PDB file of C-alpha atoms in Angstrom:
ATOM      1  CA  MET A   1      -3.578 -20.387 -12.726  1.00 44.00           C
ATOM      2  CA  VAL A   2      -7.550 -19.849 -11.913  1.00 46.00           C
ATOM      3  CA  ASN A   3      -8.370 -20.452  -8.269  1.00 48.00           C
ATOM      4  CA  SER A   4     -11.189 -22.660  -8.323  1.00 46.00           C
ATOM      5  CA  GLU A   5     -13.233 -21.100  -5.610  1.00 48.00           C
ATOM      6  CA  LYS A   6     -13.598 -17.610  -6.699  1.00 52.00           C
ATOM      7  CA  GLN A   7     -12.171 -18.072 -10.306  1.00 55.00           C
ATOM      8  CA  PHE A   8      -9.793 -15.444 -10.769  1.00 53.00           C
ATOM      9  CA  SER A   9      -6.178 -15.937 -11.796  1.00 58.00           C
ATOM     10  CA  ARG A  10      -3.102 -15.409 -10.084  1.00 54.00           C
ATOM     11  CA  GLU A  11      -2.560 -12.055 -12.168  1.00 60.00           C
ATOM     12  CA  GLN A  12      -5.628 -10.758 -11.198  1.00 58.00           C
ATOM     13  CA  PHE A  13      -5.654 -11.507  -7.587  1.00 54.00           C
ATOM     14  CA  ARG A  14      -2.113  -9.418  -7.148  1.00 60.00           C
ATOM     15  CA  GLU A  15      -3.610  -6.618  -9.168  1.00 70.00           C
ATOM     16  CA  SER A  16      -5.634  -5.192  -6.770  1.00 74.00           C
ATOM     17  CA  ARG A  17      -3.274  -5.871  -3.610  1.00 88.00           C
ATOM     18  CA  PRO A  18       0.098  -4.461  -2.815  1.00 92.00           C
ATOM     19  CA  ASP A  19       3.523  -5.635  -2.284  1.00 91.00           C
ATOM     20  CA  PRO A  20       5.016  -5.875   1.088  1.00 91.00           C
ATOM     21  CA  LEU A  21       6.643  -2.461   1.829  1.00 93.00           C
ATOM     22  CA  ASP A  22       4.393  -0.598  -0.455  1.00 95.00           C
ATOM     23  CA  ILE A  23       2.470   2.468   0.902  1.00 97.00           C
ATOM     24  CA  ILE A  24      -1.275   2.670   0.475  1.00 97.00           C
ATOM     25  CA  LYS A  25      -4.127   4.689   2.117  1.00 98.00           C
ATOM     26  CA  ILE A  26      -7.142   3.060   3.620  1.00 96.00           C
ATOM     27  CA  ASN A  27      -9.793   4.967   4.652  1.00 95.00           C
ATOM     28  CA  GLY A  28      -7.880   8.718   4.562  1.00 96.00           C
ATOM     29  CA  ARG A  29      -4.694   7.337   6.196  1.00 96.00           C
ATOM     30  CA  TRP A  30      -1.671   6.307   4.733  1.00 97.00           C
ATOM     31  CA  ALA A  31       0.107   2.934   5.892  1.00 97.00           C
ATOM     32  CA  GLN A  32       2.590   0.330   4.790  1.00 96.00           C
ATOM     33  CA  VAL A  33       2.221  -3.278   3.842  1.00 95.00           C
ATOM     34  CA  PHE A  34       4.490  -5.861   5.604  1.00 90.00           C
ATOM     35  CA  GLY A  35       2.403  -8.930   5.605  1.00 78.00           C
ATOM     36  CA  ALA A  36       1.994 -10.936   2.494  1.00 68.00           C
ATOM     37  CA  GLY A  37      -0.852 -12.776   3.943  1.00 69.00           C
ATOM     38  CA  SER A  38      -3.901 -13.756   2.430  1.00 70.00           C
ATOM     39  CA  PRO A  39      -6.655 -12.471   2.560  1.00 74.00           C
ATOM     40  CA  ASP A  40      -4.993 -10.814   5.638  1.00 84.00           C
ATOM     41  CA  GLU A  41      -1.895  -8.854   5.739  1.00 90.00           C
ATOM     42  CA  ILE A  42      -0.076  -6.802   8.359  1.00 93.00           C
ATOM     43  CA  ILE A  43      -0.020  -2.449   7.861  1.00 95.00           C
ATOM     44  CA  ARG A  44       1.808  -0.231  10.109  1.00 96.00           C
ATOM     45  CA  TYR A  45      -0.288   3.291   9.965  1.00 96.00           C
ATOM     46  CA  LEU A  46       2.598   5.980   9.154  1.00 96.00           C
ATOM     47  CA  ASP A  47       0.794   8.859  11.029  1.00 90.00           C
ATOM     48  CA  GLY A  48      -0.352   9.418  14.786  1.00 82.00           C
ATOM     49  CA  ASP A  49       1.174   6.426  16.787  1.00 80.00           C
ATOM     50  CA  GLU A  50       2.392   4.256  13.869  1.00 80.00           C
ATOM     51  CA  GLU A  51       0.144   1.504  15.054  1.00 91.00           C
ATOM     52  CA  TYR A  52       0.212  -2.071  13.532  1.00 93.00           C
ATOM     53  CA  SER A  53      -3.231  -3.279  11.509  1.00 93.00           C
ATOM     54  CA  ARG A  54      -4.146  -6.448  10.220  1.00 93.00           C
ATOM     55  CA  ILE A  55      -6.916  -5.579   7.188  1.00 92.00           C
ATOM     56  CA  TYR A  56      -8.903  -7.986   4.953  1.00 91.00           C
ATOM     57  CA  PHE A  57      -8.438  -6.747   1.903  1.00 89.00           C
ATOM     58  CA  ASN A  58     -11.706  -8.670   0.826  1.00 89.00           C
ATOM     59  CA  LYS A  59     -13.472  -6.213   2.758  1.00 93.00           C
ATOM     60  CA  LEU A  60     -11.590  -2.904   1.039  1.00 93.00           C
ATOM     61  CA  GLU A  61     -12.441  -1.314  -2.563  1.00 94.00           C
ATOM     62  CA  LEU A  62      -9.249  -0.226  -4.225  1.00 95.00           C
ATOM     63  CA  LEU A  63     -10.402   3.382  -4.967  1.00 95.00           C
ATOM     64  CA  ASN A  64      -7.491   4.643  -6.755  1.00 96.00           C
ATOM     65  CA  LYS A  65      -4.434   2.647  -8.486  1.00 97.00           C
ATOM     66  CA  TRP A  66      -1.267   4.319  -8.288  1.00 97.00           C
ATOM     67  CA  GLU A  67       1.513   2.290  -8.554  1.00 96.00           C
ATOM     68  CA  THR A  68       4.235   4.436  -8.723  1.00 96.00           C
ATOM     69  CA  GLY A  69       7.198   5.922  -6.979  1.00 95.00           C
ATOM     70  CA  ALA A  70       6.225   8.125  -4.133  1.00 95.00           C
ATOM     71  CA  ILE A  71       8.349  10.846  -5.646  1.00 94.00           C
ATOM     72  CA  ASN A  72       5.702  10.581  -8.961  1.00 95.00           C
ATOM     73  CA  LEU A  73       2.765  10.267  -6.910  1.00 96.00           C
ATOM     74  CA  LYS A  74       1.977  14.787  -7.027  1.00 95.00           C
ATOM     75  CA  ALA A  75       3.322  15.118 -10.389  1.00 96.00           C
ATOM     76  CA  ILE A  76       1.547  11.968 -12.198  1.00 96.00           C
ATOM     77  CA  TYR A  77      -1.610  11.854  -9.961  1.00 97.00           C
ATOM     78  CA  GLY A  78      -2.085  15.465  -8.202  1.00 97.00           C
ATOM     79  CA  VAL A  79      -1.923  13.606  -4.462  1.00 97.00           C
ATOM     80  CA  GLU A  80       0.144  14.945  -1.987  1.00 95.00           C
ATOM     81  CA  LEU A  81       1.957  12.802  -0.110  1.00 96.00           C
ATOM     82  CA  PRO A  82       3.590  14.381   3.054  1.00 95.00           C
ATOM     83  CA  GLU A  83       7.552  14.055   3.285  1.00 92.00           C
ATOM     84  CA  GLU A  84       7.057  12.476   6.900  1.00 93.00           C
ATOM     85  CA  ILE A  85       5.216  10.159   5.960  1.00 94.00           C
ATOM     86  CA  VAL A  86       7.689   8.929   3.808  1.00 93.00           C
ATOM     87  CA  ALA A  87      10.435   9.446   5.983  1.00 90.00           C
ATOM     88  CA  LYS A  88       8.544   7.055   8.366  1.00 91.00           C
ATOM     89  CA  ALA A  89       8.089   3.901   5.778  1.00 92.00           C
ATOM     90  CA  LYS A  90      10.351   1.230   6.129  1.00 88.00           C
ATOM     91  CA  GLY A  91      12.738   0.714   2.810  1.00 83.00           C
ATOM     92  CA  GLY A  92      14.600  -2.627   1.826  1.00 78.00           C
ATOM     93  CA  TYR A  93      18.588  -2.472   2.387  1.00 77.00           C
ATOM     94  CA  GLU A  94      18.933  -0.367  -0.516  1.00 76.00           C
ATOM     95  CA  GLU A  95      17.367   2.045   1.933  1.00 74.00           C
ATOM     96  CA  GLU A  96      19.528   1.558   4.558  1.00 72.00           C
ATOM     97  CA  GLU A  97      22.244   2.388   3.077  1.00 80.00           C
ATOM     98  CA  ASP A  98      21.018   5.671   1.013  1.00 83.00           C
ATOM     99  CA  PRO A  99      17.951   7.116   2.560  1.00 76.00           C
ATOM    100  CA  GLU A 100      17.510   9.112  -0.250  1.00 82.00           C
ATOM    101  CA  LEU A 101      16.142   6.246  -1.878  1.00 85.00           C
ATOM    102  CA  LYS A 102      13.188   6.138   0.078  1.00 86.00           C
ATOM    103  CA  VAL A 103      11.224   8.304  -2.164  1.00 89.00           C
ATOM    104  CA  HIS A 104      10.917   5.436  -4.946  1.00 91.00           C
ATOM    105  CA  ILE A 105       9.186   3.281  -2.413  1.00 92.00           C
ATOM    106  CA  THR A 106       6.088   2.216  -4.245  1.00 95.00           C
ATOM    107  CA  VAL A 107       2.566   3.857  -3.256  1.00 97.00           C
ATOM    108  CA  PHE A 108       0.152   1.566  -4.691  1.00 97.00           C
ATOM    109  CA  GLY A 109      -3.035   3.212  -4.032  1.00 97.00           C
ATOM    110  CA  GLU A 110      -6.098   3.976  -1.601  1.00 97.00           C
ATOM    111  CA  TYR A 111      -8.669   1.893  -0.108  1.00 96.00           C
ATOM    112  CA  VAL A 112     -11.944   2.375   1.510  1.00 96.00           C
ATOM    113  CA  ASP A 113     -13.906   0.003   3.354  1.00 95.00           C
ATOM    114  CA  LYS A 114     -16.643  -1.154   1.361  1.00 92.00           C
ATOM    115  CA  SER A 115     -19.115  -0.853   3.562  1.00 80.00           C
ATOM    116  CA  LYS A 116     -18.607   2.844   3.365  1.00 62.00           C
ATOM    117  CA  GLU A 117     -19.415   3.114  -0.433  1.00 54.00           C
TER     118      GLU A 117
END
């Protein structure tokens, strides 16, 4: 299926966008996706105050796509994800029953503002 305005398929659109509960890095800060809107989504930063914010993916550039479990990020991509960031992330109902499963939360990728290119 192709979007008539932008001429891209749903698969191409999802290829550069994380799913809800994925962890992402935005301008150097770790965050977790909570909304599933278009073109904006609600995120919660996992550092500092853990504030919620609305981001617009059409204003961000995907620098690195990792799409792997938090436990694999350093081994596969050499990217350090602090344990305290993973601990602050919200998981699904499985993680509520077994908190050790949080290490399998998907870390989607790293974004920067297009204006910072």
